[in-house]
Amino acid sequence: MITILVIEDERAVRENIIELLNIEGFDPIGAENGDIGVRLALEHVPDLIVCDVMMPKVDGYGVLKALRSQPMTATIPFIFLTAKAAKEDWRQAMKLGADDYLTKPFSRAELLDAIATRLEKQAAQREHYQTTAINQVATTLNSLDCYDSLTKLPNRRWLREQLHHSLPPADNNQQVVPFLCLGLDRFNRINDNMGFAFGDLVLCSVAERIKNCVIENDIVVRLNNDQFAIILRSINQKKDAANFAQLILDVLAKPFNLNGYEIFITASIGISFYPSDSDDIDNLIKQTSAAIHDAKRKGGNNYQFYTKEINIVISEPLALENDLRYALEREQLNLYYQPQLDLRTEQIVGVEALIRWHHPKRGMVSPGIFIPLAEEIGLIIPIGEWVLRTACAQAKAWQVAGHTSLKVSVNLSVYQLNDPNLIKKICDVLNQTDFQPNCLELELTESILVQNPEAVSAIFLKLKELGVKISIDDFGTGYSSLGYLQQFTFDTLKIDQCFIRGLHKNDTNAAITKALIQMAKSLNLEVISEGVETEAEEAFLRQHQCDIIQGYWFSRPLPVEELSKLLKKL
Ligand code: C2E
Ligand code: MG
Ligand code: MG
């Protein structure tokens, strides 16, 4: 609803305007003098202000001056009302930044017309401002390096952005494209024994040999430290892919003569096929990594095809999988909570629930390992529900203990979003734990939004109806087309840790973070910076008006008792 603040000392005029605005479906607030007007404007941040010029003590000019000097109210459309029609008044009002000027007596139609014009202009301006800010972020993100500085090969970012341009459409099942991942066997030993500079030299030589094996249309990418991906657009037979993998192994097996040393390198290769195994780049990497794992387990220096059964062949994940099935009922899962510090008030405003698995033999297993596994075997649905229930119940307990408006953030997997019962489950949890919906924030990563925008949009609307908040996690790492930002209604943007790392001394990270904060502000989103590890990073974020920080610098994720202590201290 559109809120309009009416500041007018003459009671009859004020009430008349308020009545008219009520009838027209606005949400009017009345103020009987300038002082009250300024206070209410700062408190409610209305969408528009109608203000009388001639008032005792603080007059209309005083009100306008006070509000234009505050960032919250600086751009609110402002319409003056006055009995005076002198040119000087009009000029003074405009000079101070008023948007329109109505001379009393004015008709209802004149007032409504002036309001409608201002609101339209404001909406257009806001949209322009948002689009500019979004485009700036998109340009900045796009300008990030897509090439590995060491080997000059394209990197993982390039692969994410370019792959769909380089491959045939996924529905064209006739054509399969082999996707190979190559990991060097025991590469750490080279770094450990010979130093990183020598390790870099080896990587460059390996890259060179791989490049010499491919032809023009094929793609070689450096995925990370000692992993490379090869996309063979010139081959579409399984047999040929196997021959190629063997060729690479043979070429790499020849000794390398570097800096007077002769060294031997072997590699393990995993192979899967686009699109028959998957049409998603992250999935292809996951599958081929599992196949590499399998190849390494068989002694290295060989290749393996990805198969659905590969997880069964690899003993580790299988054992984990079996254990995970019992983890919930054996109460091996628990939640840690990482506090979020509001830089404006120095208060802990929320906590993020982060799952932990205390495995009886392995000790703590990181969610980075078992969440993908839980997703793959469907366990993420019961686990996710347990997380939601436990987090809401715990946050309720903290609220009852006196932290009345503490919020809790819960990470949601894309599999949960596809669960047709998701909304019902959330309602049930909120009811059973007696937890206020607006204190629950669900964290989703941006890749979820682009995968199925219509379905996601519909779920977002339902969540909004419930009053639950939504935040976009790990923002900036996924997709450089940000068109979806204006399309979805969400509340919070969490800047990914990779941009926060050393941002006070890294110009690129500083530029991206500044642009992200500005963009979030233009979209009226709250900004949380994740992974803040140092005082210098915090100082930078404070200086650039980031709202909230989360990271080891303020606090690591903590078990319930420790977080309770921290809450008591503040
Ligand atoms: P996330 O949601 O982006 O969570 C933030 C991760 O960053 C957490 O890792 C946290 O411990 C870590 N972190 C926080 N501050 C710092 C810092 O200053 N420096 C560094 N280096 N790291 C910091 P964690 O707990 O290992 O969780 C990893 C990811 O696993 C989470 O990333 C989230 O995507 C997922 N996850 C965790 N709990 C759940 C859950 O209950 N459900 C689902 N679906 N996913 C979860
Ligand atoms: Mg998160
Ligand atoms: Mg995150």
Short mmCIF file of C-alpha atoms in Angstrom, two decimals, residues 55-519:
data_model
loop_
_atom_site.label_atom_id
_atom_site.label_comp_id
_atom_site.label_asym_id
_atom_site.label_seq_id
_atom_site.Cartn_x
_atom_site.Cartn_y
_atom_site.Cartn_z
CA MET A 55 3.16 26.57 9.60
CA PRO A 56 4.19 27.99 12.98
CA LYS A 57 7.74 27.17 14.21
CA VAL A 58 9.12 24.72 11.62
CA ASP A 59 7.55 25.72 8.30
CA GLY A 60 7.37 23.66 5.09
CA TYR A 61 10.82 24.81 3.96
CA GLY A 62 12.30 23.70 7.28
CA VAL A 63 10.65 20.28 6.92
CA LEU A 64 11.94 19.86 3.38
CA LYS A 65 15.45 20.91 4.34
CA ALA A 66 15.51 18.47 7.28
CA LEU A 67 14.28 15.56 5.16
CA ARG A 68 16.50 16.18 2.14
CA SER A 69 19.54 15.99 4.41
CA GLN A 70 18.71 12.46 5.61
CA PRO A 71 19.58 9.55 3.28
CA MET A 72 16.37 7.66 4.20
CA THR A 73 14.08 10.51 3.18
CA ALA A 74 16.20 12.44 0.69
CA THR A 75 14.41 11.25 -2.42
CA ILE A 76 10.80 10.99 -1.22
CA PRO A 77 8.57 12.98 -3.61
CA PHE A 78 7.53 16.21 -1.90
CA ILE A 79 4.52 18.35 -2.83
CA PHE A 80 4.06 21.79 -1.28
CA LEU A 81 0.65 23.22 -0.46
CA THR A 82 0.24 26.90 0.10
CA ALA A 83 -2.12 29.82 -0.08
CA LYS A 84 0.70 31.94 -1.45
CA ALA A 85 1.22 31.90 -5.15
CA ALA A 86 4.12 34.26 -5.35
CA LYS A 87 6.87 33.32 -7.80
CA GLU A 88 9.58 33.72 -5.14
CA ASP A 89 7.98 31.04 -2.96
CA TRP A 90 7.73 28.69 -5.87
CA ARG A 91 11.39 29.27 -6.70
CA GLN A 92 12.53 28.80 -3.12
CA ALA A 93 10.57 25.55 -2.84
CA MET A 94 12.06 24.19 -6.06
CA LYS A 95 15.55 25.26 -5.05
CA LEU A 96 15.22 23.24 -1.88
CA GLY A 97 14.24 20.23 -3.94
CA ALA A 98 10.42 20.15 -3.84
CA ASP A 99 8.85 18.20 -6.68
CA ASP A 100 5.59 20.07 -7.10
CA TYR A 101 3.65 23.03 -5.79
CA LEU A 102 -0.12 23.32 -5.37
CA THR A 103 -1.80 26.63 -4.61
CA LYS A 104 -4.76 26.61 -2.26
CA PRO A 105 -7.58 26.28 -2.94
CA PHE A 106 -7.03 23.30 -5.18
CA SER A 107 -9.53 20.73 -6.38
CA ARG A 108 -9.45 17.06 -5.43
CA ALA A 109 -8.62 16.22 -9.01
CA GLU A 110 -5.64 18.59 -8.98
CA LEU A 111 -4.24 17.03 -5.82
CA LEU A 112 -4.74 13.46 -7.04
CA ASP A 113 -3.24 14.32 -10.38
CA ALA A 114 -0.16 15.86 -8.75
CA ILE A 115 0.23 12.77 -6.54
CA ALA A 116 -0.17 10.33 -9.43
CA THR A 117 2.38 12.20 -11.56
CA ARG A 118 4.94 12.22 -8.74
CA LEU A 119 4.47 8.55 -7.93
CA GLU A 120 4.86 7.56 -11.58
CA LYS A 121 8.03 9.65 -11.93
CA GLN A 122 9.40 8.15 -8.73
CA ALA A 123 8.68 4.59 -9.89
CA ALA A 124 10.35 5.24 -13.24
CA GLN A 125 13.35 6.80 -11.53
CA ARG A 126 13.64 3.91 -9.10
CA GLU A 127 13.52 1.41 -11.91
CA HIS A 128 16.13 3.33 -13.84
CA TYR A 129 18.34 3.50 -10.77
CA GLN A 130 17.92 -0.25 -10.15
CA THR A 131 18.64 -1.18 -13.74
CA THR A 132 21.75 0.99 -13.78
CA ALA A 133 22.99 -0.58 -10.55
CA ILE A 134 22.27 -4.12 -11.77
CA ASN A 135 24.00 -3.46 -15.08
CA GLN A 136 27.01 -2.12 -13.28
CA VAL A 137 27.27 -5.28 -11.19
CA ALA A 138 26.78 -7.47 -14.25
CA THR A 139 29.54 -5.60 -16.11
CA THR A 140 31.88 -5.84 -13.14
CA LEU A 141 31.23 -9.55 -12.68
CA ASN A 142 31.59 -10.17 -16.38
CA SER A 143 34.92 -8.42 -16.47
CA LEU A 144 36.32 -10.88 -13.94
CA ASP A 145 39.04 -12.97 -15.37
CA CYS A 146 37.85 -15.99 -17.26
CA TYR A 147 41.38 -17.22 -17.87
CA ASP A 148 43.82 -18.88 -15.56
CA SER A 149 46.82 -16.61 -15.18
CA LEU A 150 49.31 -19.47 -14.88
CA THR A 151 48.45 -21.69 -17.84
CA LYS A 152 46.45 -19.08 -19.81
CA LEU A 153 43.74 -21.70 -20.22
CA PRO A 154 40.08 -20.77 -19.71
CA ASN A 155 38.96 -21.35 -16.11
CA ARG A 156 35.88 -22.69 -14.37
CA ARG A 157 34.08 -19.33 -14.59
CA TRP A 158 34.57 -19.35 -18.34
CA LEU A 159 33.26 -22.90 -18.48
CA ARG A 160 30.09 -21.98 -16.57
CA GLU A 161 29.41 -18.99 -18.75
CA GLN A 162 30.42 -20.32 -22.12
CA LEU A 163 29.59 -23.98 -22.06
CA HIS A 164 26.00 -23.70 -23.16
CA HIS A 165 27.12 -21.62 -26.16
CA SER A 166 29.67 -24.23 -27.13
CA LEU A 167 27.57 -27.37 -26.85
CA PRO A 168 24.65 -28.61 -28.90
CA PRO A 169 21.21 -28.19 -27.30
CA ALA A 170 20.56 -30.75 -24.56
CA ASP A 171 17.45 -32.12 -26.26
CA ASN A 172 19.48 -33.12 -29.29
CA ASN A 173 20.10 -36.63 -28.02
CA GLN A 174 21.71 -37.84 -31.21
CA GLN A 175 24.88 -36.01 -30.45
CA VAL A 176 26.84 -36.75 -27.31
CA VAL A 177 29.93 -34.84 -26.33
CA PRO A 178 32.57 -36.46 -24.12
CA PHE A 179 33.43 -34.46 -21.00
CA LEU A 180 36.75 -35.52 -19.48
CA CYS A 181 38.17 -34.49 -16.16
CA LEU A 182 41.82 -35.09 -15.47
CA GLY A 183 43.49 -35.02 -12.08
CA LEU A 184 47.22 -35.45 -11.57
CA ASP A 185 48.19 -38.35 -9.32
CA ARG A 186 49.88 -37.32 -6.07
CA PHE A 187 50.63 -33.85 -7.33
CA ASN A 188 50.97 -32.55 -3.76
CA ARG A 189 54.23 -34.48 -3.51
CA ILE A 190 55.76 -32.30 -6.21
CA ASN A 191 54.69 -29.11 -4.44
CA ASP A 192 55.89 -30.47 -1.11
CA ASN A 193 59.26 -31.71 -2.32
CA MET A 194 60.17 -29.23 -5.02
CA GLY A 195 58.28 -26.10 -3.99
CA PHE A 196 55.34 -24.24 -5.51
CA ALA A 197 57.35 -22.51 -8.24
CA PHE A 198 58.43 -25.87 -9.59
CA GLY A 199 54.88 -27.20 -9.20
CA ASP A 200 53.67 -24.28 -11.34
CA LEU A 201 56.22 -25.14 -13.99
CA VAL A 202 54.94 -28.74 -14.05
CA LEU A 203 51.34 -27.55 -14.39
CA CYS A 204 52.25 -25.34 -17.35
CA SER A 205 54.03 -28.22 -19.06
CA VAL A 206 51.09 -30.56 -18.42
CA ALA A 207 48.71 -27.95 -19.86
CA GLU A 208 50.95 -27.62 -22.90
CA ARG A 209 50.98 -31.38 -23.52
CA ILE A 210 47.21 -31.64 -23.17
CA LYS A 211 46.70 -28.74 -25.58
CA ASN A 212 48.91 -30.46 -28.12
CA CYS A 213 46.60 -33.51 -28.07
CA VAL A 214 43.37 -31.69 -28.94
CA ILE A 215 42.24 -30.17 -32.19
CA GLU A 216 40.77 -26.78 -32.89
CA ASN A 217 37.20 -27.28 -31.74
CA ASP A 218 38.01 -29.06 -28.49
CA ILE A 219 38.17 -27.13 -25.24
CA VAL A 220 40.75 -27.45 -22.45
CA VAL A 221 39.99 -25.78 -19.12
CA ARG A 222 41.94 -25.55 -15.88
CA LEU A 223 39.34 -26.38 -13.24
CA ASN A 224 41.45 -25.95 -10.12
CA ASN A 225 44.91 -26.64 -8.79
CA ASP A 226 45.74 -29.95 -10.50
CA GLN A 227 42.49 -30.64 -12.35
CA PHE A 228 41.77 -30.01 -15.99
CA ALA A 229 38.62 -30.52 -18.05
CA ILE A 230 38.62 -31.46 -21.71
CA ILE A 231 35.54 -31.19 -23.90
CA LEU A 232 35.91 -33.19 -27.07
CA ARG A 233 33.65 -31.64 -29.63
CA SER A 234 35.36 -33.56 -32.40
CA ILE A 235 34.40 -36.99 -30.97
CA ASN A 236 31.03 -38.57 -30.27
CA GLN A 237 31.78 -42.24 -29.76
CA LYS A 238 32.51 -43.83 -26.43
CA LYS A 239 35.30 -45.88 -27.95
CA ASP A 240 37.01 -42.78 -29.38
CA ALA A 241 36.73 -41.00 -26.05
CA ALA A 242 38.48 -43.95 -24.40
CA ASN A 243 41.23 -43.89 -27.03
CA PHE A 244 41.71 -40.19 -26.50
CA ALA A 245 41.94 -40.63 -22.71
CA GLN A 246 44.60 -43.31 -23.23
CA LEU A 247 46.49 -41.01 -25.59
CA ILE A 248 46.58 -38.29 -22.91
CA LEU A 249 47.79 -40.78 -20.30
CA ASP A 250 50.57 -41.94 -22.66
CA VAL A 251 51.64 -38.42 -23.51
CA LEU A 252 51.79 -37.41 -19.86
CA ALA A 253 53.67 -40.58 -18.89
CA LYS A 254 56.72 -39.46 -20.88
CA PRO A 255 59.27 -37.85 -18.54
CA PHE A 256 59.30 -34.07 -18.08
CA ASN A 257 62.68 -32.36 -18.13
CA LEU A 258 62.33 -29.21 -16.11
CA ASN A 259 65.09 -27.05 -14.60
CA GLY A 260 67.52 -29.92 -14.94
CA TYR A 261 65.26 -32.45 -13.22
CA GLU A 262 63.61 -35.39 -14.86
CA ILE A 263 60.22 -36.05 -13.32
CA PHE A 264 57.40 -38.48 -13.95
CA ILE A 265 53.74 -37.58 -13.82
CA THR A 266 50.69 -39.77 -14.11
CA ALA A 267 47.07 -38.78 -14.21
CA SER A 268 43.62 -40.21 -13.55
CA ILE A 269 40.81 -39.40 -15.91
CA GLY A 270 37.02 -39.50 -15.46
CA ILE A 271 34.72 -39.45 -18.47
CA SER A 272 31.05 -38.64 -18.75
CA PHE A 273 28.86 -37.60 -21.67
CA TYR A 274 26.90 -34.47 -22.29
CA PRO A 275 23.90 -34.49 -22.35
CA SER A 276 23.16 -38.18 -21.77
CA ASP A 277 24.83 -38.25 -18.32
CA SER A 278 23.89 -34.67 -17.52
CA ASP A 279 23.39 -31.33 -19.24
CA ASP A 280 24.54 -29.37 -16.21
CA ILE A 281 28.15 -28.35 -15.91
CA ASP A 282 28.36 -28.74 -12.13
CA ASN A 283 26.87 -32.21 -12.39
CA LEU A 284 29.31 -33.21 -15.11
CA ILE A 285 32.18 -32.07 -12.92
CA LYS A 286 30.76 -34.01 -9.95
CA GLN A 287 30.30 -37.16 -12.02
CA THR A 288 33.74 -37.05 -13.56
CA SER A 289 35.28 -36.29 -10.17
CA ALA A 290 33.66 -39.47 -8.84
CA ALA A 291 35.10 -41.34 -11.83
CA ILE A 292 38.57 -39.84 -11.17
CA HIS A 293 38.26 -40.99 -7.59
CA ASP A 294 37.49 -44.46 -8.86
CA ALA A 295 40.50 -44.35 -11.23
CA LYS A 296 42.80 -43.21 -8.41
CA ARG A 297 41.53 -45.98 -6.18
CA LYS A 298 42.53 -48.41 -8.92
CA GLY A 299 46.09 -47.10 -8.68
CA GLY A 300 45.98 -44.01 -10.88
CA ASN A 301 47.29 -43.68 -14.43
CA ASN A 302 44.00 -44.93 -15.90
CA TYR A 303 40.62 -43.65 -17.03
CA GLN A 304 37.12 -44.58 -15.89
CA PHE A 305 33.69 -43.83 -17.29
CA TYR A 306 31.14 -42.35 -14.98
CA THR A 307 28.28 -44.76 -14.32
CA LYS A 308 25.33 -44.51 -11.97
CA GLU A 309 26.83 -47.37 -10.02
CA ILE A 310 30.12 -45.63 -9.53
CA ASN A 311 29.19 -44.54 -6.03
CA ILE A 312 28.72 -48.17 -5.19
CA VAL A 313 32.13 -49.04 -6.62
CA ILE A 314 33.76 -46.32 -4.58
CA SER A 315 33.64 -47.67 -1.09
CA GLU A 316 33.94 -44.37 0.74
CA PRO A 317 30.83 -42.58 -0.36
CA LEU A 318 28.86 -45.81 -0.12
CA ALA A 319 29.80 -46.30 3.49
CA LEU A 320 29.01 -42.66 4.11
CA GLU A 321 25.70 -43.06 2.35
CA ASN A 322 24.70 -45.97 4.57
CA ASP A 323 25.77 -44.10 7.66
CA LEU A 324 23.91 -41.00 6.58
CA ARG A 325 20.69 -42.95 6.34
CA TYR A 326 20.91 -43.55 10.09
CA ALA A 327 22.46 -40.24 11.10
CA LEU A 328 19.13 -38.55 11.71
CA GLU A 329 17.57 -41.26 13.86
CA ARG A 330 20.81 -41.85 15.76
CA GLU A 331 20.90 -38.15 16.55
CA GLN A 332 24.31 -37.59 15.04
CA LEU A 333 23.19 -34.43 13.29
CA ASN A 334 23.10 -31.12 15.06
CA LEU A 335 23.01 -27.46 14.27
CA TYR A 336 25.62 -24.81 14.87
CA TYR A 337 24.60 -21.18 14.70
CA GLN A 338 26.68 -18.36 13.32
CA PRO A 339 25.69 -14.90 14.54
CA GLN A 340 25.07 -11.99 12.19
CA LEU A 341 26.16 -8.59 13.44
CA ASP A 342 24.27 -5.47 12.40
CA LEU A 343 26.92 -2.81 11.76
CA ARG A 344 24.38 -0.02 12.29
CA THR A 345 23.35 -1.07 15.79
CA GLU A 346 26.24 -3.36 16.85
CA GLN A 347 23.61 -5.97 17.79
CA ILE A 348 23.31 -9.62 16.85
CA VAL A 349 20.19 -9.51 14.68
CA GLY A 350 20.16 -13.05 13.44
CA VAL A 351 21.86 -16.43 13.35
CA GLU A 352 22.45 -18.79 10.45
CA ALA A 353 21.79 -22.45 11.20
CA LEU A 354 24.59 -24.62 9.80
CA ILE A 355 24.29 -28.37 9.95
CA ARG A 356 27.01 -30.61 11.42
CA TRP A 357 27.36 -34.37 11.32
CA HIS A 358 29.26 -35.96 14.17
CA HIS A 359 30.18 -39.27 12.63
CA PRO A 360 31.03 -41.88 15.29
CA LYS A 361 34.25 -42.93 13.50
CA ARG A 362 35.18 -40.11 11.17
CA GLY A 363 34.48 -37.25 13.54
CA MET A 364 32.98 -34.11 12.10
CA VAL A 365 31.88 -34.47 8.46
CA SER A 366 31.45 -31.14 6.68
CA PRO A 367 28.09 -30.24 5.09
CA GLY A 368 30.01 -29.57 1.89
CA ILE A 369 30.47 -33.36 1.68
CA PHE A 370 27.26 -34.84 3.00
CA ILE A 371 24.67 -32.33 1.76
CA PRO A 372 25.34 -33.19 -1.92
CA LEU A 373 25.16 -36.86 -0.95
CA ALA A 374 21.89 -36.30 0.94
CA GLU A 375 20.54 -34.52 -2.13
CA GLU A 376 21.53 -37.34 -4.40
CA ILE A 377 19.85 -40.04 -2.34
CA GLY A 378 16.76 -38.00 -1.44
CA LEU A 379 17.59 -37.73 2.26
CA ILE A 380 17.77 -33.95 1.99
CA ILE A 381 13.97 -33.79 2.36
CA PRO A 382 13.75 -35.29 5.88
CA ILE A 383 17.07 -33.72 6.89
CA GLY A 384 15.95 -30.31 5.61
CA GLU A 385 12.69 -30.56 7.53
CA TRP A 386 14.57 -31.50 10.68
CA VAL A 387 16.88 -28.50 10.23
CA LEU A 388 13.92 -26.16 9.81
CA ARG A 389 12.11 -27.48 12.86
CA THR A 390 15.20 -27.54 15.09
CA ALA A 391 16.29 -24.04 14.02
CA CYS A 392 12.84 -22.51 14.57
CA ALA A 393 12.44 -24.20 17.97
CA GLN A 394 15.89 -23.02 19.07
CA ALA A 395 15.39 -19.46 17.84
CA LYS A 396 12.02 -19.41 19.64
CA ALA A 397 13.80 -20.44 22.85
CA TRP A 398 16.28 -17.56 22.43
CA GLN A 399 13.40 -15.17 21.78
CA VAL A 400 11.65 -16.32 24.94
CA ALA A 401 14.94 -15.83 26.82
CA GLY A 402 14.78 -12.14 25.90
CA HIS A 403 16.19 -11.80 22.38
CA THR A 404 12.71 -11.05 21.19
CA SER A 405 13.39 -10.16 17.58
CA LEU A 406 16.23 -12.58 16.83
CA LYS A 407 15.98 -13.96 13.30
CA VAL A 408 17.10 -17.38 12.13
CA SER A 409 18.35 -18.21 8.63
CA VAL A 410 17.99 -21.71 7.25
CA ASN A 411 19.65 -22.96 4.06
CA LEU A 412 17.28 -24.56 1.58
CA SER A 413 18.38 -27.02 -1.08
CA VAL A 414 16.90 -26.91 -4.56
CA TYR A 415 15.48 -30.37 -3.91
CA GLN A 416 13.46 -28.97 -1.06
CA LEU A 417 12.13 -26.25 -3.32
CA ASN A 418 10.88 -28.95 -5.67
CA ASP A 419 9.06 -30.71 -2.84
CA PRO A 420 5.31 -30.14 -3.42
CA ASN A 421 4.74 -30.23 0.35
CA LEU A 422 7.33 -27.59 1.15
CA ILE A 423 4.89 -24.77 1.96
CA LYS A 424 2.74 -27.02 4.13
CA LYS A 425 5.80 -28.25 6.01
CA ILE A 426 6.97 -24.71 6.67
CA CYS A 427 3.48 -23.74 7.94
CA ASP A 428 3.41 -26.77 10.22
CA VAL A 429 6.83 -26.03 11.66
CA LEU A 430 5.93 -22.38 12.27
CA ASN A 431 2.71 -23.38 14.00
CA GLN A 432 4.20 -26.15 16.09
CA THR A 433 7.15 -24.07 17.24
CA ASP A 434 4.99 -20.95 17.60
CA PHE A 435 7.59 -19.02 15.64
CA GLN A 436 6.88 -15.71 13.89
CA PRO A 437 7.20 -16.16 10.10
CA ASN A 438 8.96 -12.83 9.63
CA CYS A 439 11.80 -14.02 11.89
CA LEU A 440 12.51 -16.95 9.59
CA GLU A 441 14.73 -16.35 6.60
CA LEU A 442 15.24 -19.03 3.96
CA GLU A 443 18.57 -18.96 2.12
CA LEU A 444 18.66 -19.98 -1.52
CA THR A 445 21.50 -19.80 -3.98
CA GLU A 446 21.04 -17.86 -7.18
CA SER A 447 21.42 -20.92 -9.39
CA ILE A 448 18.05 -22.09 -8.04
CA LEU A 449 16.38 -18.98 -9.42
CA VAL A 450 17.58 -19.37 -12.96
CA GLN A 451 16.87 -23.08 -13.24
CA ASN A 452 13.10 -22.80 -13.18
CA PRO A 453 12.08 -19.16 -12.80
CA GLU A 454 8.30 -19.63 -13.14
CA ALA A 455 8.03 -22.35 -10.53
CA VAL A 456 10.36 -20.52 -8.17
CA SER A 457 8.44 -17.29 -8.63
CA ALA A 458 5.21 -19.05 -7.63
CA ILE A 459 6.81 -20.52 -4.49
CA PHE A 460 8.30 -17.13 -3.57
CA LEU A 461 4.83 -15.61 -3.73
CA LYS A 462 3.49 -18.26 -1.38
CA LEU A 463 6.38 -17.73 1.01
CA LYS A 464 5.72 -13.98 0.91
CA GLU A 465 2.07 -14.62 1.76
CA LEU A 466 3.23 -16.62 4.75
CA GLY A 467 5.44 -13.69 5.74
CA VAL A 468 8.66 -15.68 5.56
CA LYS A 469 11.80 -13.82 4.40
CA ILE A 470 14.01 -14.96 1.53
CA SER A 471 17.69 -14.34 1.00
CA ILE A 472 20.02 -15.05 -1.90
CA ASP A 473 23.10 -16.88 -0.64
CA ASP A 474 26.61 -16.87 -2.13
CA PHE A 475 25.62 -14.02 -4.39
CA GLY A 476 27.86 -13.19 -7.33
CA THR A 477 29.38 -16.60 -7.87
CA GLY A 478 26.79 -18.04 -10.18
CA TYR A 479 25.35 -16.21 -13.10
CA SER A 480 26.31 -12.97 -14.69
CA SER A 481 22.93 -12.24 -16.21
CA LEU A 482 21.14 -10.59 -13.35
CA GLY A 483 17.84 -9.90 -15.07
CA TYR A 484 16.06 -12.09 -12.55
CA LEU A 485 16.79 -9.69 -9.70
CA GLN A 486 13.89 -7.40 -10.51
CA GLN A 487 11.63 -10.33 -11.22
CA PHE A 488 11.78 -12.05 -7.84
CA THR A 489 10.71 -10.63 -4.52
CA PHE A 490 13.29 -11.32 -1.88
CA ASP A 491 14.63 -9.51 1.13
CA THR A 492 18.32 -10.06 1.61
CA LEU A 493 21.41 -10.44 -0.50
CA LYS A 494 24.39 -12.31 0.91
CA ILE A 495 27.63 -11.35 -0.78
CA ASP A 496 29.77 -14.42 -1.27
CA GLN A 497 32.92 -14.86 0.79
CA CYS A 498 35.15 -14.91 -2.27
CA PHE A 499 34.54 -11.18 -2.80
CA ILE A 500 35.10 -10.32 0.86
CA ARG A 501 38.48 -12.04 1.03
CA GLY A 502 41.09 -9.29 1.38
CA LEU A 503 38.80 -6.73 -0.22
CA HIS A 504 40.60 -3.82 1.44
CA LYS A 505 43.71 -4.63 -0.59
CA ASN A 506 42.22 -6.25 -3.67
CA ASP A 507 40.83 -3.66 -6.10
CA THR A 508 38.64 -6.12 -7.99
CA ASN A 509 36.97 -7.46 -4.86
CA ALA A 510 36.55 -3.94 -3.53
CA ALA A 511 34.91 -2.77 -6.75
CA ILE A 512 32.55 -5.75 -6.88
CA THR A 513 31.55 -5.47 -3.24
CA LYS A 514 30.88 -1.73 -3.52
CA ALA A 515 28.78 -2.27 -6.64
CA LEU A 516 26.88 -5.14 -4.98
CA ILE A 517 26.07 -3.06 -1.91
CA GLN A 518 24.88 -0.18 -4.05
CA MET A 519 22.77 -2.48 -6.17
#
